[in-house]
CSV table of C-alpha atoms in Angstrom, one decimal:
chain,number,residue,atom,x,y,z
A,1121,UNK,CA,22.3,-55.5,-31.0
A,1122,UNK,CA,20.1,-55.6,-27.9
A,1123,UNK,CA,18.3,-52.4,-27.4
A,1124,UNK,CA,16.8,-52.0,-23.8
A,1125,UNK,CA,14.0,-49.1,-23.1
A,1126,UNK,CA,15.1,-47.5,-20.2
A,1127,UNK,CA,12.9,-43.8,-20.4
A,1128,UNK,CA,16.3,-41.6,-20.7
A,1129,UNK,CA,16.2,-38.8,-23.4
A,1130,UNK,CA,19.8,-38.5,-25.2
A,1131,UNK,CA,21.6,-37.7,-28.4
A,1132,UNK,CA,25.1,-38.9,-29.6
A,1133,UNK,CA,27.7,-36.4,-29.7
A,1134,UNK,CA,31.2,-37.2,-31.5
A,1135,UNK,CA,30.1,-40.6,-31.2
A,1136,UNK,CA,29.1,-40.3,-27.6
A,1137,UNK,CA,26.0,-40.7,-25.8
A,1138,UNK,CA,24.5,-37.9,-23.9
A,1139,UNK,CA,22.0,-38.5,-21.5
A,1140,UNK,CA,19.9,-35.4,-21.1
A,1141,UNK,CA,16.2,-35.9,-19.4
A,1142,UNK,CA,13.5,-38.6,-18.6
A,1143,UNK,CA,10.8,-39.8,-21.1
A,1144,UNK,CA,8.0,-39.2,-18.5
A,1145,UNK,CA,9.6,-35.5,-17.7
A,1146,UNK,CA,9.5,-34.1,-21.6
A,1147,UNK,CA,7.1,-31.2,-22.2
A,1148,UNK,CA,5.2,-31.4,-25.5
A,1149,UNK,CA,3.1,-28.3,-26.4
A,1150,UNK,CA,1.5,-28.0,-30.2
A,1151,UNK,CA,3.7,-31.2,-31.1
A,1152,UNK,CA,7.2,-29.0,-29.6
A,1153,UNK,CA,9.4,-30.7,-27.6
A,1154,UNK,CA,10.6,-29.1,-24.0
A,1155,UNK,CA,13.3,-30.3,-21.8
A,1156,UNK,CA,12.4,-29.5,-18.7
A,1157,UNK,CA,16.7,-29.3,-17.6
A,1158,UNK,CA,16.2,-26.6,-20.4
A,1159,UNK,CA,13.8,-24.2,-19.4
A,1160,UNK,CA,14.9,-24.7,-15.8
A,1161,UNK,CA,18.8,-23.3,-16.4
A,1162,UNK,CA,17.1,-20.6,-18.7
A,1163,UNK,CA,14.8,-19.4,-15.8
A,1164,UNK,CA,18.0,-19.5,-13.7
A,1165,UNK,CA,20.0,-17.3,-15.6
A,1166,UNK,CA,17.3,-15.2,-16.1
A,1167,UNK,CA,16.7,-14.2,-12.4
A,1168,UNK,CA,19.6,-15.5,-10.9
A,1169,UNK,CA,18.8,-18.6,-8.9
A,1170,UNK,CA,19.8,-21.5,-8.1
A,1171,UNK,CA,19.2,-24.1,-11.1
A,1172,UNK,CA,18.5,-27.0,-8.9
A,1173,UNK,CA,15.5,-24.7,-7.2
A,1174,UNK,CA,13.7,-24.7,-10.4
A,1175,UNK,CA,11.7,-27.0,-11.5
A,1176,UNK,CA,9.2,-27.3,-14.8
A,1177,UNK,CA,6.4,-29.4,-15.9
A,1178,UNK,CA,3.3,-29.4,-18.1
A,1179,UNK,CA,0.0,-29.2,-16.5
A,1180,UNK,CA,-3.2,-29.5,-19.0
A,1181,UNK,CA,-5.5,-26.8,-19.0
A,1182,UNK,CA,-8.0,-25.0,-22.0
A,1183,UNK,CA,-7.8,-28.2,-23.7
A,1184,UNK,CA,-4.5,-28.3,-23.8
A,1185,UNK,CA,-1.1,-29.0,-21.8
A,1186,UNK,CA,0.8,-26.0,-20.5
A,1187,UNK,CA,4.0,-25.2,-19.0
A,1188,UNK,CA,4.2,-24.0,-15.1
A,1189,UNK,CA,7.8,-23.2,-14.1
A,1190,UNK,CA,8.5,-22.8,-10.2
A,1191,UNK,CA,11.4,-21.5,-8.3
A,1192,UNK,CA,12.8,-21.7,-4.7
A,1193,UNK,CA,13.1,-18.3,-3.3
A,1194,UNK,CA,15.5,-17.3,-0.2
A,1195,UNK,CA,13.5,-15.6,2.7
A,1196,UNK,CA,15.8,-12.4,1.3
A,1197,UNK,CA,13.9,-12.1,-1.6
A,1198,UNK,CA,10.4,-13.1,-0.6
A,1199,UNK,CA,9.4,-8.9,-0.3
A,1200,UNK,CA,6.7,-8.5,-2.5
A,1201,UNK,CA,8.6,-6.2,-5.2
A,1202,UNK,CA,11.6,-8.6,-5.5
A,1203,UNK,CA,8.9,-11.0,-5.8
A,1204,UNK,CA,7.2,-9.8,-9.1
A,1205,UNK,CA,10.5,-9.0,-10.5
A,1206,UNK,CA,11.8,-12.6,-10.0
A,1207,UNK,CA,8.2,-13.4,-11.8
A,1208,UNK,CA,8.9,-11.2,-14.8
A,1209,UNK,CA,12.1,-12.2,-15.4
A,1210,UNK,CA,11.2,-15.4,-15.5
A,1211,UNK,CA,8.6,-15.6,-18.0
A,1212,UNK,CA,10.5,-13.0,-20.3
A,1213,UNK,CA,13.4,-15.4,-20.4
A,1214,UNK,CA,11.6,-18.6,-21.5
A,1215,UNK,CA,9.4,-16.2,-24.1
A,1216,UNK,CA,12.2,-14.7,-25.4
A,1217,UNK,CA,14.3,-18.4,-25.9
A,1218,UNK,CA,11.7,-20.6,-26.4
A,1219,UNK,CA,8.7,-18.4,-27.8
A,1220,UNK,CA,7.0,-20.6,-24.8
A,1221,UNK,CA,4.2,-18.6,-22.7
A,1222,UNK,CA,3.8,-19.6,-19.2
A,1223,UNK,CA,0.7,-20.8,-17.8
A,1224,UNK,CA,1.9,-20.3,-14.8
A,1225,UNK,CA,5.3,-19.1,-13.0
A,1226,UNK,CA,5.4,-19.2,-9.0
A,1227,UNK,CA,8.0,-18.8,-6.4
A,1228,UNK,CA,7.8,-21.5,-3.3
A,1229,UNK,CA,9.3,-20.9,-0.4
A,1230,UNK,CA,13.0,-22.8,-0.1
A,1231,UNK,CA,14.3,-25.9,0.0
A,1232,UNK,CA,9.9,-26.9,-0.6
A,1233,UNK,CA,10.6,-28.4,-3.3
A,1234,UNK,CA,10.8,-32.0,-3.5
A,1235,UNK,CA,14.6,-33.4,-3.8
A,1236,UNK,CA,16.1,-37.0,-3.7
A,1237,UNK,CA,18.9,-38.3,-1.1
A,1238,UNK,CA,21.5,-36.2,-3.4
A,1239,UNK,CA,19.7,-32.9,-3.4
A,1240,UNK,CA,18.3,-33.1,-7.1
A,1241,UNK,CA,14.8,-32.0,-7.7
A,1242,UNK,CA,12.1,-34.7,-8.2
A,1243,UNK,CA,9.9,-33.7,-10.8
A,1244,UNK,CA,7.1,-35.9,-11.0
A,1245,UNK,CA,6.7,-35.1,-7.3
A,1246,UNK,CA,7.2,-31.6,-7.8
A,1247,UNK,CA,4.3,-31.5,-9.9
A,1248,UNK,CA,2.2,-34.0,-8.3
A,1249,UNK,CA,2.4,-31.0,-5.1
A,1250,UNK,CA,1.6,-28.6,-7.4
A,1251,UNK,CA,-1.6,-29.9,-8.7
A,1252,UNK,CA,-2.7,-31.0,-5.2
A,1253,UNK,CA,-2.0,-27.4,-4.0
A,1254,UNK,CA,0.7,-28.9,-0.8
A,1255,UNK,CA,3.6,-26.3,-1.5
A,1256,UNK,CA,4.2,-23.0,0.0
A,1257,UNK,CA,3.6,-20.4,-3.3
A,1258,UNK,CA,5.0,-17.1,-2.8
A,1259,UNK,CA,4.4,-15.1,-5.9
A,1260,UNK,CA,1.2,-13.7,-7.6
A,1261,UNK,CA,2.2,-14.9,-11.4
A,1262,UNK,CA,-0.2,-17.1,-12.0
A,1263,UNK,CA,-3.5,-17.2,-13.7
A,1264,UNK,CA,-6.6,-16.8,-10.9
A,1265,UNK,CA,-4.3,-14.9,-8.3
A,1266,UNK,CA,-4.9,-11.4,-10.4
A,1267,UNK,CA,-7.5,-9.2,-10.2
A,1268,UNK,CA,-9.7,-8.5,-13.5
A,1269,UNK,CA,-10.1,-5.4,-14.4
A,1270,UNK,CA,-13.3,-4.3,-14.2
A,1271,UNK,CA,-14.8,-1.3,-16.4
A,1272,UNK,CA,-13.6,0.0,-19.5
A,1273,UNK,CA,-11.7,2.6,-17.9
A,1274,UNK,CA,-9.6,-0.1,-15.5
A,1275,UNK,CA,-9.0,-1.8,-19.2
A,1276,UNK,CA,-7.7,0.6,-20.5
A,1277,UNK,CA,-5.3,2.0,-18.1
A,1278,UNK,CA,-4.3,-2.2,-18.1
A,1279,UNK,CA,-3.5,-2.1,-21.6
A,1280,UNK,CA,-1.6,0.6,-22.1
A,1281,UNK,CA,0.3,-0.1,-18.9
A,1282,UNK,CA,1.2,-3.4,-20.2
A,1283,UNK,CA,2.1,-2.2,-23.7
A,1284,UNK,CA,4.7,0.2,-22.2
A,1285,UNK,CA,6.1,-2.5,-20.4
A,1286,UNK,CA,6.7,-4.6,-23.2
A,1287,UNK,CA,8.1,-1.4,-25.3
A,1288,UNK,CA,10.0,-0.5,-22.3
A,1289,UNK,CA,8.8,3.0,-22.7
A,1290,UNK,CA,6.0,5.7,-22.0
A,1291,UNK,CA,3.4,6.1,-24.6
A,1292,UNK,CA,2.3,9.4,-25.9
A,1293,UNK,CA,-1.2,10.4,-26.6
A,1294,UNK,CA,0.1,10.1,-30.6
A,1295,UNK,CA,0.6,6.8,-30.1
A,1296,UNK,CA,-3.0,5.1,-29.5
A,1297,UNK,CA,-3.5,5.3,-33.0
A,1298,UNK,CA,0.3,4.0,-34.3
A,1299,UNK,CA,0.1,0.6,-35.4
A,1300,UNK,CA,1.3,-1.7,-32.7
A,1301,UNK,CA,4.7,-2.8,-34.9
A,1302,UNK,CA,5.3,0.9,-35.6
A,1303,UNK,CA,5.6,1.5,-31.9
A,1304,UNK,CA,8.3,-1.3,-32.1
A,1305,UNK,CA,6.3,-4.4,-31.5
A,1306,UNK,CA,7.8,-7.2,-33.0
A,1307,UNK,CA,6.4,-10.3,-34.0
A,1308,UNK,CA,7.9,-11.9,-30.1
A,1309,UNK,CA,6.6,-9.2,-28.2
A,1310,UNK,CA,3.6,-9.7,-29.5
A,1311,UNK,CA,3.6,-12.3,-28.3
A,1312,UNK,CA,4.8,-11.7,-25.4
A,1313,UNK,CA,1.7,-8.8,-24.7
A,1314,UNK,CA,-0.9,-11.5,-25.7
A,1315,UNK,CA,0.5,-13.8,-23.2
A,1316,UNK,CA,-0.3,-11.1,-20.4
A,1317,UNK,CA,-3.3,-10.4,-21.7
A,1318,UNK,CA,-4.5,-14.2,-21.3
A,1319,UNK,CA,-3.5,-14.2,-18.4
A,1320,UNK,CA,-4.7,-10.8,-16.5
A,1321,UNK,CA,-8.0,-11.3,-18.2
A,1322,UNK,CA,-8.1,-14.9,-17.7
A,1323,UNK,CA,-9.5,-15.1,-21.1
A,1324,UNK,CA,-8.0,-17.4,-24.4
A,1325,UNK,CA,-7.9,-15.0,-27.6
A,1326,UNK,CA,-7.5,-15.4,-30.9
A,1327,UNK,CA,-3.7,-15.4,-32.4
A,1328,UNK,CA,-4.7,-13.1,-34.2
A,1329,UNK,CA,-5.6,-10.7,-31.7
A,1330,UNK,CA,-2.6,-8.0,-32.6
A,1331,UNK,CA,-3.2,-8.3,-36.7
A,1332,UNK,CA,-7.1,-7.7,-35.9
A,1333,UNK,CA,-6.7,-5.3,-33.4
A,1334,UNK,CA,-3.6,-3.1,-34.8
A,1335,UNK,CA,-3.0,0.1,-32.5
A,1336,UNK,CA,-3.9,0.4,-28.8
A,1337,UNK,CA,-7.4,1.7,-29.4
A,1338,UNK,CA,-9.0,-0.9,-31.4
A,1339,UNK,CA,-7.3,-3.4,-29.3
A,1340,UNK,CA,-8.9,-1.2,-26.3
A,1341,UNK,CA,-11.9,-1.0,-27.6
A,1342,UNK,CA,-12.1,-4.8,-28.8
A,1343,UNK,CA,-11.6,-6.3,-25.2
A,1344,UNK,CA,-14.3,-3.6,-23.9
A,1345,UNK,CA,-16.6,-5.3,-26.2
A,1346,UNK,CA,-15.7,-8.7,-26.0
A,1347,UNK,CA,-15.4,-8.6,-21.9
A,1348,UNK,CA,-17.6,-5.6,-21.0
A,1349,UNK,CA,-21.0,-5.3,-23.3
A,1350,UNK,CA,-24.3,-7.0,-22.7
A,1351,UNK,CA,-25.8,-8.7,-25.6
A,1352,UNK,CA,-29.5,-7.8,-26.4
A,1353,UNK,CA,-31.0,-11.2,-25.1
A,1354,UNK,CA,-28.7,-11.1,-22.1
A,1355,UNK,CA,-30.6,-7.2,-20.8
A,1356,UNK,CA,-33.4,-8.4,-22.1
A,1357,UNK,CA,-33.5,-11.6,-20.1
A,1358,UNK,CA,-32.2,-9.6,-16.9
A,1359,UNK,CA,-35.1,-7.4,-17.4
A,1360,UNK,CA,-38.0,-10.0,-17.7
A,1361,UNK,CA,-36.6,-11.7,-14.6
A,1362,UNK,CA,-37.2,-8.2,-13.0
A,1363,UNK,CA,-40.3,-7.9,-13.8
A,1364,UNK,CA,-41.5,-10.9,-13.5
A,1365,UNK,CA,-40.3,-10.3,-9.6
A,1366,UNK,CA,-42.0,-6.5,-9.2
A,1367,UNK,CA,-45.3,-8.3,-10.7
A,1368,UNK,CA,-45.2,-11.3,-8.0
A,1369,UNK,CA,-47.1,-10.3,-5.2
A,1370,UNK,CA,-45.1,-12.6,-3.0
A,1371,UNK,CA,-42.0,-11.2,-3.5
């Protein structure tokens, strides 16, 4: 038999061939395989647009490569509110299917993406726009576009805010000591809350983070340290510079 290498990804099916991506287009993150075509119509169904307005694509960052999924929006939706919620949605779906967290999940305003003559996204040019920062990004999901909190009180209020969101209920003041899994964390919304975390803080931590840190406080309290708290040599250091300037009668 004469075997020719043409880049399509397929599988036989009842004896069939099924043609279902490109070579070049396959996401591989921690030796997984992604098809793109897969996350795309999960995103879609997710939020409820148009599959052939999403695209996704790896991009490397922290050492390693990382999924970015973006979207065509209608100017109906591009409000702020709708916005986020399109955001969400979006990275809950592909979590929740794929245990895949997004690096990065934007919005672009429609038709930006790149197509072919017959309307189908082109996703090596898709991403080659993305990296050189030429399409129109609506949405704020992505890491760098979020503030950081800021003191340990902003922390947190972050936290705990993000924790009920991924409960999908209120907290009571019982609950900052109740082990993250009593609360009703499982082992995907965990996840899930690391993910954000990463990403609002714009930090990488352990995967460990929600077996070290078990309830909301020592979490809390773990992130004030790790973001927040001088080490000795760092004040002392600050403080030599400052005197050093006091003492220089130039200054």
């Amino acid at each position: 038999h004469l075997f020719l290498k043409t880049g399509d990804l397929g599988f036989l099916e009842e004896g069939e061939l099924a043609i279902c991506g490109r070579q070049k287009d396959l996401i591989v993150i921690h030796g997984q395989n992604y098809l793109p075509a897969d996350l795309e119509a999960a995103a879609a169904r997710a939020a409820e647009l148009d599959v052939n307005g999403v695209v996704a694509f790896s991009v490397e960052g922290q050492g390693e490569e990382q999924a970015v999924i973006l979207y065509e929006v209608r100017r109906s939706s591009q409000k702020e509110d709708r916005l986020s919620e399109l955001g969400e949605m979006v990275e809950a779906a592909i979590l929740r299917e794929f245990q895949l967290p997004l690096a990065a999940c934007y919005g672009v305003k429609a038709p930006a993406l790149p197509r072919t003559s017959s309307g189908k996204i082109r996703r090596q040019e898709s991403h080659r726009a993305y990296l050189e920062n030429k399409l129109p990004l609506l949405t704020t999901q992505g890491l760098g576009s979020i503030a950081v909190p800021q003191s340990d009180e902003e922390l947190a209020t972050f936290l705990r805010d993000e924790l009920e969101r991924v409960l999908g209920r209120v907290l009571g003041p019982g609950d900052l000591n109740r082990g993250f899994f009593d609360l009703g964390l499982s082992s995907l919304t965990a996840m899930e809350l690391k993910a954000k975390l990463e990403k609002r803080l714009r930090v990488e931590l352990p995967k460990t983070l929600i077996f070290d840190s078990p309830h909301l406080e020592a979490l809390t309290t773990h992130l004030q340290e790790t973001l927040f708290k001088k080490t000795e040599d760092e004040i002392d250091a600050k403080l030599a510079e400052l005197e050093q300037f006091l003492g220089d009668p130039e200054t």
